[in-house]
Tab-separated table of C-alpha atoms and ligand atoms in Angstrom:
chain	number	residue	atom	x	y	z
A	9	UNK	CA	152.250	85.489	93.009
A	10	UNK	CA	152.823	88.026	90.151
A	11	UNK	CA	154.909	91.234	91.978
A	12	UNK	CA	154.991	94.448	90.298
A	13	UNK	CA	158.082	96.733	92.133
A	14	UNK	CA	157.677	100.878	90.253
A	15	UNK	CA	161.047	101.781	90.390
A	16	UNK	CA	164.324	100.766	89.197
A	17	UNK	CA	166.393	103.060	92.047
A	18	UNK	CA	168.341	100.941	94.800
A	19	UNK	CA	165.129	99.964	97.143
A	20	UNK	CA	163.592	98.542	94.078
A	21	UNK	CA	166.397	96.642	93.041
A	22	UNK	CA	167.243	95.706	96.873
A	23	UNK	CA	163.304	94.402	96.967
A	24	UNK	CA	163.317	92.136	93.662
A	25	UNK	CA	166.814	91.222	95.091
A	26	UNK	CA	165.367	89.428	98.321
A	27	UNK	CA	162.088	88.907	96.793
A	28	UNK	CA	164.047	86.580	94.088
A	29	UNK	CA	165.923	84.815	97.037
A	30	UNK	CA	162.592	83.619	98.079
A	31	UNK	CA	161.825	82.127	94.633
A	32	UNK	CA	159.548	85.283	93.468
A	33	UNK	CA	160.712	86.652	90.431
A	34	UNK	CA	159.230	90.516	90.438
A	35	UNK	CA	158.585	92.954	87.540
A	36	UNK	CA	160.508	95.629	87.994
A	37	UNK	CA	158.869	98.434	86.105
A	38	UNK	CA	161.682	101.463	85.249
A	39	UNK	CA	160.699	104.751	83.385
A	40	UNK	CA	164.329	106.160	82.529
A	41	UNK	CA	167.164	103.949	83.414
A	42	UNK	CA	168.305	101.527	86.413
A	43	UNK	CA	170.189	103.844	89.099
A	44	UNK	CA	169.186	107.045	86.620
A	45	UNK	CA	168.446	109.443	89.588
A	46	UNK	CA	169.859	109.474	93.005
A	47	UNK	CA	170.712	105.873	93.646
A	48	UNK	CA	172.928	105.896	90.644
A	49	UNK	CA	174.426	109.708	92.161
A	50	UNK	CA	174.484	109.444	96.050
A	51	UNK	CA	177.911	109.443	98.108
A	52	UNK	CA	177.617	105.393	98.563
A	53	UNK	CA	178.470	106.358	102.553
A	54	UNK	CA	177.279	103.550	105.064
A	55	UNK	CA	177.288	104.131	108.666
A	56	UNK	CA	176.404	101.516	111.012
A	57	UNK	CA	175.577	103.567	114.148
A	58	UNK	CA	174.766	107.250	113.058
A	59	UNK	CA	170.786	106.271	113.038
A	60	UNK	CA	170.711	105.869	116.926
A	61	UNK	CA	167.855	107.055	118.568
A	62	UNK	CA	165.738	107.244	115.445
A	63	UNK	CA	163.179	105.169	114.289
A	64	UNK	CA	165.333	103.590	111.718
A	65	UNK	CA	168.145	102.354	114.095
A	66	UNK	CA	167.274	98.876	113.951
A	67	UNK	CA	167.108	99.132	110.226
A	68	UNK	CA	170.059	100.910	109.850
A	69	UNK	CA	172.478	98.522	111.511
A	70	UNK	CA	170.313	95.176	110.443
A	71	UNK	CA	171.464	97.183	106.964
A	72	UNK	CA	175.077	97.473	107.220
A	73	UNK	CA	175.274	94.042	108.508
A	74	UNK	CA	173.756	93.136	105.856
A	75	UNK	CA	175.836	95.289	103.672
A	76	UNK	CA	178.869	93.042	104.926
A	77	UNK	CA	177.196	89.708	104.055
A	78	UNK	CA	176.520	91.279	100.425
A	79	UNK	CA	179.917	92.746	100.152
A	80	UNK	CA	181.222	89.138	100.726
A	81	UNK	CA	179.296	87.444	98.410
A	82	UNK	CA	179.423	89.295	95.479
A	83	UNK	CA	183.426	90.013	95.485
A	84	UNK	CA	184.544	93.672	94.445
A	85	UNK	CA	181.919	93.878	91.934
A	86	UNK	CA	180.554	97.679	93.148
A	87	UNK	CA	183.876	98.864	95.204
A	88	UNK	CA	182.796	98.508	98.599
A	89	UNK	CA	185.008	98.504	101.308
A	90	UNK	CA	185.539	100.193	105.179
A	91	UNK	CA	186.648	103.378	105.498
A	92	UNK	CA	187.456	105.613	108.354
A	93	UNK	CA	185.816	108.987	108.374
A	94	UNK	CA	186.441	112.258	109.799
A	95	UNK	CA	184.791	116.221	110.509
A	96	UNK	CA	186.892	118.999	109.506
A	97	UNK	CA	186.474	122.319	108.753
A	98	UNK	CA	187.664	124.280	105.493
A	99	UNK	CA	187.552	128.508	104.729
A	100	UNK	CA	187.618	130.584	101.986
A	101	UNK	CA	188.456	133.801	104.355
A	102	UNK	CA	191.534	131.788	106.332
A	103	UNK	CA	195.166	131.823	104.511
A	104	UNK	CA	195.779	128.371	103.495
A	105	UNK	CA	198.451	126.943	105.663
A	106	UNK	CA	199.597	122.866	106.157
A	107	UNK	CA	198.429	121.574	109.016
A	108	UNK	CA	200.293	120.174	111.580
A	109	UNK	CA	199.908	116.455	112.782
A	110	UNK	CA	200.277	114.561	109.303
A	111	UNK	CA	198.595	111.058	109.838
A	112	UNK	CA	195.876	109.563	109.359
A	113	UNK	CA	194.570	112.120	107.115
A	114	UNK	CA	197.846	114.124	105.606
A	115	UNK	CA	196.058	114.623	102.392
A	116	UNK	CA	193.252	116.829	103.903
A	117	UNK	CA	196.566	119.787	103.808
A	118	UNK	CA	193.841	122.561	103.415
A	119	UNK	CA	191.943	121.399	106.142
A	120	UNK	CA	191.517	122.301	109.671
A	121	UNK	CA	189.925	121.122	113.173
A	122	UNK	CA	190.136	117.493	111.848
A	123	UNK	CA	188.448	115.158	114.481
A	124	UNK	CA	187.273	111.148	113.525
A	125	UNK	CA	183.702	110.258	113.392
A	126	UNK	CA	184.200	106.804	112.204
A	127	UNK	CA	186.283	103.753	111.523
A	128	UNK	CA	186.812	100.673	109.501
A	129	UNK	CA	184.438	98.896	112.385
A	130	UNK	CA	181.573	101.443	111.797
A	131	UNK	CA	181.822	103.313	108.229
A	132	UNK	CA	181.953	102.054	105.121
A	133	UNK	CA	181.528	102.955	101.351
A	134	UNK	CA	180.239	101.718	97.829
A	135	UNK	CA	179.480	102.603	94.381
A	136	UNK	CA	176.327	103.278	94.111
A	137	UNK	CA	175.548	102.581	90.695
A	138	UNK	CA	177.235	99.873	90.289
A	139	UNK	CA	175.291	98.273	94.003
A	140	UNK	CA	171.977	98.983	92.486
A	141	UNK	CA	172.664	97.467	89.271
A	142	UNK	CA	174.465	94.258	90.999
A	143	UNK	CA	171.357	93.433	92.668
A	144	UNK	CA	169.206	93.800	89.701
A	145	UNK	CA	171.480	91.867	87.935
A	146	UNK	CA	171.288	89.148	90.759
A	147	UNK	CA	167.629	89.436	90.912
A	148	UNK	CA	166.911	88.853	87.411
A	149	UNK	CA	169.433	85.898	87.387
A	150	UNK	CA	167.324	84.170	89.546
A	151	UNK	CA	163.496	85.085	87.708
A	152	UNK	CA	163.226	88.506	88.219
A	153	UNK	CA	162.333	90.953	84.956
A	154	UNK	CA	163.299	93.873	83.861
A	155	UNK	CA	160.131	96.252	81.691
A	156	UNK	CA	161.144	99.667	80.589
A	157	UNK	CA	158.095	101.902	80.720
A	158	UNK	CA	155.878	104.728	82.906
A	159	UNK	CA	153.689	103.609	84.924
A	160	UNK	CA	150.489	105.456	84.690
A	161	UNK	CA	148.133	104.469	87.629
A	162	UNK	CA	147.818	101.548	89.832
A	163	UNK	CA	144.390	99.653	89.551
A	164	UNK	CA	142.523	98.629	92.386
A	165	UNK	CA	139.504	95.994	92.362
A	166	UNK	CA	137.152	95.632	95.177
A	167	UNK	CA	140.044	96.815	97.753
A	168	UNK	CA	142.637	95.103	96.120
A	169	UNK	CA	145.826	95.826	93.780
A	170	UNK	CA	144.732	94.271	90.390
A	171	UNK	CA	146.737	95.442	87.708
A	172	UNK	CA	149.345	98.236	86.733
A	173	UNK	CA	148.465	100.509	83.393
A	174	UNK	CA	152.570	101.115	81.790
A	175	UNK	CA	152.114	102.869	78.666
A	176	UNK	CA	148.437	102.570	77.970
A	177	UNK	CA	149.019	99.296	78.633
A	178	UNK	CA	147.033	96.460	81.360
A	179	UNK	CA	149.811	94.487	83.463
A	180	UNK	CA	147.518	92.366	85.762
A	181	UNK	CA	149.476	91.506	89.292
A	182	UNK	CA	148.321	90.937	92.868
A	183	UNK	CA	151.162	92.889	94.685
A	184	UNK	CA	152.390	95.911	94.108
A	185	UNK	CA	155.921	98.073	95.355
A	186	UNK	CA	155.659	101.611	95.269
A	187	UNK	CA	159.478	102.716	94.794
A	188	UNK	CA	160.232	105.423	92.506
A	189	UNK	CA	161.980	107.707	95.130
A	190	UNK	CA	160.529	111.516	95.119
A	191	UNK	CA	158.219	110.325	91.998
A	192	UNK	CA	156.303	107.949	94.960
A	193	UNK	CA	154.317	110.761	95.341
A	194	UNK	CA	152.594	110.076	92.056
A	195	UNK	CA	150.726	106.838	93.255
A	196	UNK	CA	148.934	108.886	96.109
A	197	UNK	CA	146.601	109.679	93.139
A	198	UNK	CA	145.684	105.919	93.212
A	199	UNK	CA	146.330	104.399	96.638
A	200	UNK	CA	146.081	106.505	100.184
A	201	UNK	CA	149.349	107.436	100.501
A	202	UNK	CA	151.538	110.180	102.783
A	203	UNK	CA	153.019	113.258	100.621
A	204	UNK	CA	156.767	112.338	99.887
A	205	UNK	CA	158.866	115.270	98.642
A	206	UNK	CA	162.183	115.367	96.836
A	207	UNK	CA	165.099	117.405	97.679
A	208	UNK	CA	167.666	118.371	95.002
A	209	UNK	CA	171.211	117.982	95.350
A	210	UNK	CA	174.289	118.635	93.140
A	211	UNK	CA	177.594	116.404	93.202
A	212	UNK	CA	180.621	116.071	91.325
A	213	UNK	CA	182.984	112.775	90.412
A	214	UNK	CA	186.836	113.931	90.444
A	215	UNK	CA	189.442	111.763	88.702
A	216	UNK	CA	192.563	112.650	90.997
A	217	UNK	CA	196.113	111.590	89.174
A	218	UNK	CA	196.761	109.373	92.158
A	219	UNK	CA	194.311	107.621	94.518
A	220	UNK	CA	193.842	108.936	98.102
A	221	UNK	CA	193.552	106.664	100.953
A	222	UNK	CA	189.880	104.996	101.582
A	223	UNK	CA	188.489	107.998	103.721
A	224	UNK	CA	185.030	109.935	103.915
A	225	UNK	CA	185.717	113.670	104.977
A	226	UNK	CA	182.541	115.636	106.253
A	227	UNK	CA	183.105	119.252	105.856
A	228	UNK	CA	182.236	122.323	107.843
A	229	UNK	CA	183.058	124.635	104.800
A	230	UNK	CA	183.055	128.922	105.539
A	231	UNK	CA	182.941	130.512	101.903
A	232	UNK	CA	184.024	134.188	100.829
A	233	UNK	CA	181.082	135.485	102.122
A	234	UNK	CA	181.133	133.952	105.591
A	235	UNK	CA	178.366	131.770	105.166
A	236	UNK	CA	178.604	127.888	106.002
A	237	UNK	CA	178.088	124.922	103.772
A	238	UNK	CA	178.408	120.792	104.575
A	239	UNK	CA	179.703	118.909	101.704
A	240	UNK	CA	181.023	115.839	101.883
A	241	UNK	CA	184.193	114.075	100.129
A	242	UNK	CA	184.388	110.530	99.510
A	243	UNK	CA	187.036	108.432	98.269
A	244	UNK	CA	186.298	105.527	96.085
A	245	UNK	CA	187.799	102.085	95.402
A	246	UNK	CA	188.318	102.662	91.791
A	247	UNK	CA	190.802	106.089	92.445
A	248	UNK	CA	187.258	108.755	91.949
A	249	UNK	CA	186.522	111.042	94.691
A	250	UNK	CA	182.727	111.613	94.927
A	251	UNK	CA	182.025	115.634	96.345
A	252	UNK	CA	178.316	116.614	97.080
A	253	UNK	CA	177.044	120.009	98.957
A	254	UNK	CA	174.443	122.520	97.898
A	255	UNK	CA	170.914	121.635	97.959
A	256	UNK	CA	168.392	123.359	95.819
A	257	UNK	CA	164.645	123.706	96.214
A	258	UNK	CA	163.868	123.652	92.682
A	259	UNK	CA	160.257	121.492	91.821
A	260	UNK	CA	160.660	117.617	90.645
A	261	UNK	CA	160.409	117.343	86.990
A	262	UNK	CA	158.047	114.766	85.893
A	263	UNK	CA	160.714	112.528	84.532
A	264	UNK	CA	163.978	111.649	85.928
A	265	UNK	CA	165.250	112.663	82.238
A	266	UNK	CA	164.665	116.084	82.402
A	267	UNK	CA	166.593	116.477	86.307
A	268	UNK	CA	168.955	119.968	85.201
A	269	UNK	CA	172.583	119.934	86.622
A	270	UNK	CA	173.886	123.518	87.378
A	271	UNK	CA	177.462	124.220	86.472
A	272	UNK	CA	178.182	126.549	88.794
A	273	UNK	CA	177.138	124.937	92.186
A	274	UNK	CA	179.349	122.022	90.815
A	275	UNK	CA	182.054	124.104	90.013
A	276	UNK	CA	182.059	125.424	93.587
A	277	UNK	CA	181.965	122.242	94.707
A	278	UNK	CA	185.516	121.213	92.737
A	279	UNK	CA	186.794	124.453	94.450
A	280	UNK	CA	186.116	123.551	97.952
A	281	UNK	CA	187.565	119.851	97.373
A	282	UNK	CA	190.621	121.661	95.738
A	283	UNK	CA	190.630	123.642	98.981
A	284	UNK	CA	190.699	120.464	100.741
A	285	UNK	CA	193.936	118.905	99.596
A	286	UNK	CA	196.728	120.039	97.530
A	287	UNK	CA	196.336	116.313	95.732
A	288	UNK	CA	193.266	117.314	94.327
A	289	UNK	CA	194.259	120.652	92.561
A	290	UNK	CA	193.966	119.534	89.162
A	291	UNK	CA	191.708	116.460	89.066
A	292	UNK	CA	189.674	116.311	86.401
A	293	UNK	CA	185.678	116.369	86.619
A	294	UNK	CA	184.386	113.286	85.218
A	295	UNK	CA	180.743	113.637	86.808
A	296	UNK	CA	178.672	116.717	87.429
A	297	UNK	CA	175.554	115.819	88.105
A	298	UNK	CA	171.857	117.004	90.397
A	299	UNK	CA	169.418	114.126	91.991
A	300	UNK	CA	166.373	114.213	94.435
A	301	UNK	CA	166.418	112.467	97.398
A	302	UNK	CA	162.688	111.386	98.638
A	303	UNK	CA	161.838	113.074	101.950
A	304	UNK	CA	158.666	112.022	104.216
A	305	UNK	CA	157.621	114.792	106.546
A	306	UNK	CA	159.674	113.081	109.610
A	307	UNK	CA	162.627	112.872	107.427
A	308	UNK	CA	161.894	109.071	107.955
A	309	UNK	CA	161.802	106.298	105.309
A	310	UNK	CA	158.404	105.222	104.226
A	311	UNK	CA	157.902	101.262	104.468
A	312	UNK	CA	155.225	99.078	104.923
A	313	UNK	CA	151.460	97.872	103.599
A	314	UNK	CA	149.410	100.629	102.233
A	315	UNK	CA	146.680	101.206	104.589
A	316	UNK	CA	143.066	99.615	102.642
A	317	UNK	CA	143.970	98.573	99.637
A	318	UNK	CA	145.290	94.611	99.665
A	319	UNK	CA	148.188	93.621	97.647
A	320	UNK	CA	149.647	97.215	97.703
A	321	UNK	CA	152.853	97.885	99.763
A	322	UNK	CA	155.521	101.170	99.580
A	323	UNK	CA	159.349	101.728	100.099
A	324	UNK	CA	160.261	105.104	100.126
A	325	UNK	CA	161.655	108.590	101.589
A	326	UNK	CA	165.012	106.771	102.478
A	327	UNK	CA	166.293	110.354	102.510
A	328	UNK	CA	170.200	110.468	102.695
A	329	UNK	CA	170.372	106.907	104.057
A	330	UNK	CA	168.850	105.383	100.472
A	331	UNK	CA	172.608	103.613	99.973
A	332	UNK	CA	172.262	102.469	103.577
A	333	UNK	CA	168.998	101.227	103.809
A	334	UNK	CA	168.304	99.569	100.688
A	335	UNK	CA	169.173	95.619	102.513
A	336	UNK	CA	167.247	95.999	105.229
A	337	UNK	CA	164.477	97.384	103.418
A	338	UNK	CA	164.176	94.970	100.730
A	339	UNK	CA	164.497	92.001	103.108
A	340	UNK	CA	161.772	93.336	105.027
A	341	UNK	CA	159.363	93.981	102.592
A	342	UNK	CA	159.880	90.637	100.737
A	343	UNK	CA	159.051	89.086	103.927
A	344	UNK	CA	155.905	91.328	104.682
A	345	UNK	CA	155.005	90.330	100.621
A	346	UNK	CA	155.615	86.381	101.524
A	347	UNK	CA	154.307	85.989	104.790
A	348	UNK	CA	150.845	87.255	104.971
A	349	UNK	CA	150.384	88.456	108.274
A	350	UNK	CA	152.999	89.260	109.718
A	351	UNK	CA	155.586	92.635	110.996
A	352	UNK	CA	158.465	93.016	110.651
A	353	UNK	CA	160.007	94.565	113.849
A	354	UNK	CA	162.663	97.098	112.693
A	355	UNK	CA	160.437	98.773	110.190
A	356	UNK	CA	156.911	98.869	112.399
A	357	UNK	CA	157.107	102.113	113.440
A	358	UNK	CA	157.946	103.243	109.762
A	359	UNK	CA	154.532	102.642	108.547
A	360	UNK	CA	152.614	105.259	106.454
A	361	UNK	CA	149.487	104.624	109.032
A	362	UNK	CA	151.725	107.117	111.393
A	363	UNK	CA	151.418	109.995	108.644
A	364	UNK	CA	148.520	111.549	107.133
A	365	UNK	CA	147.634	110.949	103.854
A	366	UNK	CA	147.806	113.172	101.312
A	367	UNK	CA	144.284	113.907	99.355
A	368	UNK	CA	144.316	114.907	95.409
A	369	UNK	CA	142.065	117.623	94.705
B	9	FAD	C1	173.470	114.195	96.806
B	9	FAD	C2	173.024	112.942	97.513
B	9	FAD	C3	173.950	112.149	98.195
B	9	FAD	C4	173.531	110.993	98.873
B	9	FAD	N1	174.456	110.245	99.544
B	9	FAD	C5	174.051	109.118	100.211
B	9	FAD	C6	175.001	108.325	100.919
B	9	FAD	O1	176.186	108.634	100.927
B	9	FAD	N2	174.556	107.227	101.577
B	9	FAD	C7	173.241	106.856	101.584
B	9	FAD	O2	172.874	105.861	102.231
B	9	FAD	N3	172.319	107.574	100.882
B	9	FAD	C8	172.694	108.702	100.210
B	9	FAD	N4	171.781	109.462	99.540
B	9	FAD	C9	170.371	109.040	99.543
B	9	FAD	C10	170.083	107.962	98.494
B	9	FAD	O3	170.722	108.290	97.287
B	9	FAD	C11	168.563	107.862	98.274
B	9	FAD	O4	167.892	107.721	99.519
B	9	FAD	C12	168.232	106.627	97.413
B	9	FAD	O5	169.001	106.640	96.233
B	9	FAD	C13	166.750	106.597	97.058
B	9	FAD	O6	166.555	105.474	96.268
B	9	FAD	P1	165.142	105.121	95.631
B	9	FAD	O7	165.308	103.813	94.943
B	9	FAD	O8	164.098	105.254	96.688
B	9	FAD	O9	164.852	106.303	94.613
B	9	FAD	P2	165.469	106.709	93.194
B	9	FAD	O10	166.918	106.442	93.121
B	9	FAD	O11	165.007	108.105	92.954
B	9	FAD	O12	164.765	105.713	92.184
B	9	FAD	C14	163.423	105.857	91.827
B	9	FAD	C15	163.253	105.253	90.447
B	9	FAD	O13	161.845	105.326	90.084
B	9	FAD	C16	161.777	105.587	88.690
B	9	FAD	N5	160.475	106.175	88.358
B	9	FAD	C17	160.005	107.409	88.658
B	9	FAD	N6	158.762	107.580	88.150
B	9	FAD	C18	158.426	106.417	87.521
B	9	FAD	C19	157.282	105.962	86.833
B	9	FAD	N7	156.178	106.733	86.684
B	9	FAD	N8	157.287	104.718	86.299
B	9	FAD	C20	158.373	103.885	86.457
B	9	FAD	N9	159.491	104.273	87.118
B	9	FAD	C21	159.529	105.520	87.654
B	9	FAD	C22	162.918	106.581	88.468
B	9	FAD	O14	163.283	106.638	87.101
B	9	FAD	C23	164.008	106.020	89.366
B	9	FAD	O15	164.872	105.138	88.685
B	9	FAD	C24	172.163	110.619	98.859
B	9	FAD	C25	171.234	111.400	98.153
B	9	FAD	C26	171.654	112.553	97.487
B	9	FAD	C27	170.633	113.372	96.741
């Protein structure tokens, strides 16, 4: 069976990942770079129960269990490890005072209202880069392959998938993985697919001079002006401490290349994490960077057989749960690719029959 995943991100990699564990070696067809947009930029946060009562529960915890198994087999090789995570609030307008109480979180000193949302039982946190990039790796260990190039349209013959046009060029195959994030939205030129949008977000990598302890801080943040952000602050295994906030609603560029980072929304963002904790006044920036995260219009992921066309199949609009996702997601669609036939019970209802499909003019 010749596969064909679009899309280098973490759900492609995650796909050719369990595809290869069932003896198929994919194509993975990349324009930019493996983990160049928001897979390679996201916070890396897992959270086992914070799905509930959406239509990605199942997926969500089959996921982090998953992430476990993944985390055990492949050593320390992308910094994963449990955290315990916690809600607090931060001001611009409030004199900065220590707060009382000290552990578990005496580092947050600027903070206030500090409550815990999470444990080491239930939260949990990687490097996302370094994830996606592990599973490629592991995929194309094991027969997977790696082709740098745009892909250009998705040929159908007779209701089926029958090729792949990358760079004026014919790649015949007889399945096909739509994954390419926000840029999904391409292929619903060629295949009847739901509209998938992107939404831009800015983050920053701080190098503190000593690391913090392994904690995820999700901020209620009042600036000058009295208005209210939610960035988040994660701590990473190798000493960094990840920071993302403001969202944007500037267009998708064509090409992941040409994704613009504003300097000022990330140096706000190193002045709310210096508001944070005194032990991250001074940390140097070693990131500052803006991704799109793909959005379906029910803010749910995208996953399943394209309706009519055989062969053709789509993993997208993971949203902010991407990191999170990506096991369950590519173990379920390399066993809807291998077994003809069947569902897959914790992504049925995440289908792209239950959207409408989004006509070119
Ligand atoms: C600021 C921010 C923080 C986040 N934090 C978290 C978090 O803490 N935890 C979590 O679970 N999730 C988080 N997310 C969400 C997560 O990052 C995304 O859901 C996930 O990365 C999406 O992965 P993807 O593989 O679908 O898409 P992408 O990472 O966008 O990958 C798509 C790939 O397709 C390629 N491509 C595009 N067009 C073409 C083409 N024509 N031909 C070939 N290739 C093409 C691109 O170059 C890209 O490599 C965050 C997102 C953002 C924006």
């Amino acid at each position: 069976m010749r596969v064909a995943i679009l899309g280098a991100g973490v759900i492609g990699s995650a796909i050719a990942y369990y595809l290869a564990l069932r003896g198929i070696g994919a194509l993975i067809i990349e324009r930019t770079g493996v983990a160049c947009a928001a897979s390679g930029k996201s916070g890396g946060f897992l959270a086992r129960d914070w799905c509930r009562g959406q239509a990605q529960e199942a997926l969500a915890e089959f996921s982090f269990d998953l992430h476990t198994d993944l985390a055990a087999g492949f050593g320390d090789a992308y910094g994963y490890r449990r955290v315990d995570t916690f809600a607090a609030a931060t001001s611009e307008r409030r004199a900065r005072a220590p707060r009382a109480g000290g552990a578990p979180a005496a580092w947050m000193d600027g903070t206030y209202a500090l409550q815990q949302l999470g444990d080491t039982n239930s939260t949990a946190q990687l490097h996302p880069a370094r994830f996606t990039e592990t599973l490629l790796d592991a995929a194309c260990d094991q027969g997977a392959r790696l082709h740098k190039g745009t892909v250009e349209e998705i040929v159908t013959q007779a209701g089926k998938v029958s090729a792949v046009m990358v760079d004026g060029k014919r790649i015949a195959v007889d399945r096909v993985v739509v994954a390419m994030g926000p840029w999904s939205v391409l292929a619903a030129q060629w295949l009847p697919l739901p509209a998938v949008y992107g939404l831009k977000g800015y983050s920053i990598v701080l190098r503190p001079t000593a690391p913090l302890p392994a904690h995820a801080l999700f901020l209620d943040h009042e600036d000058e002006a009295g208005e209210t952000h939610a960035p988040e602050l994660i701590t990473r295994a190798d000493g960094d401490v990840y920071v993302c906030g403001f969202s944007d609603t500037a267009a998708l560029p064509l090409s992941p290349a040409d994704v613009s980072v504003d300097d000022q929304a990330c140096d706000r963002l190193a002045e709310m994490a210096a508001g944070v904790s005194s032990r991250l006044q001074g940390a140097s920036v070693v990131a500052r960077q803006a991704c799109y995260r793909p959005i379906c219009e029910d803010a749910m992921p995208l996953i399943g057989a394209i309706p009519d066309t055989e062969g053709a199949y789509v993993a997208t609009g993971h949203n902010c749960w991407g990191m999170l996702n990506a096991p369950g997601t590519g173990y379920a669609v390399a066993e809807l690719i291998t077994q003809a036939d069947t569902t897959v019970p914790m992504v049925s209802a995440l289908g792209p029959a239950r959207l409408g499909t989004l006509r070119f003019a």
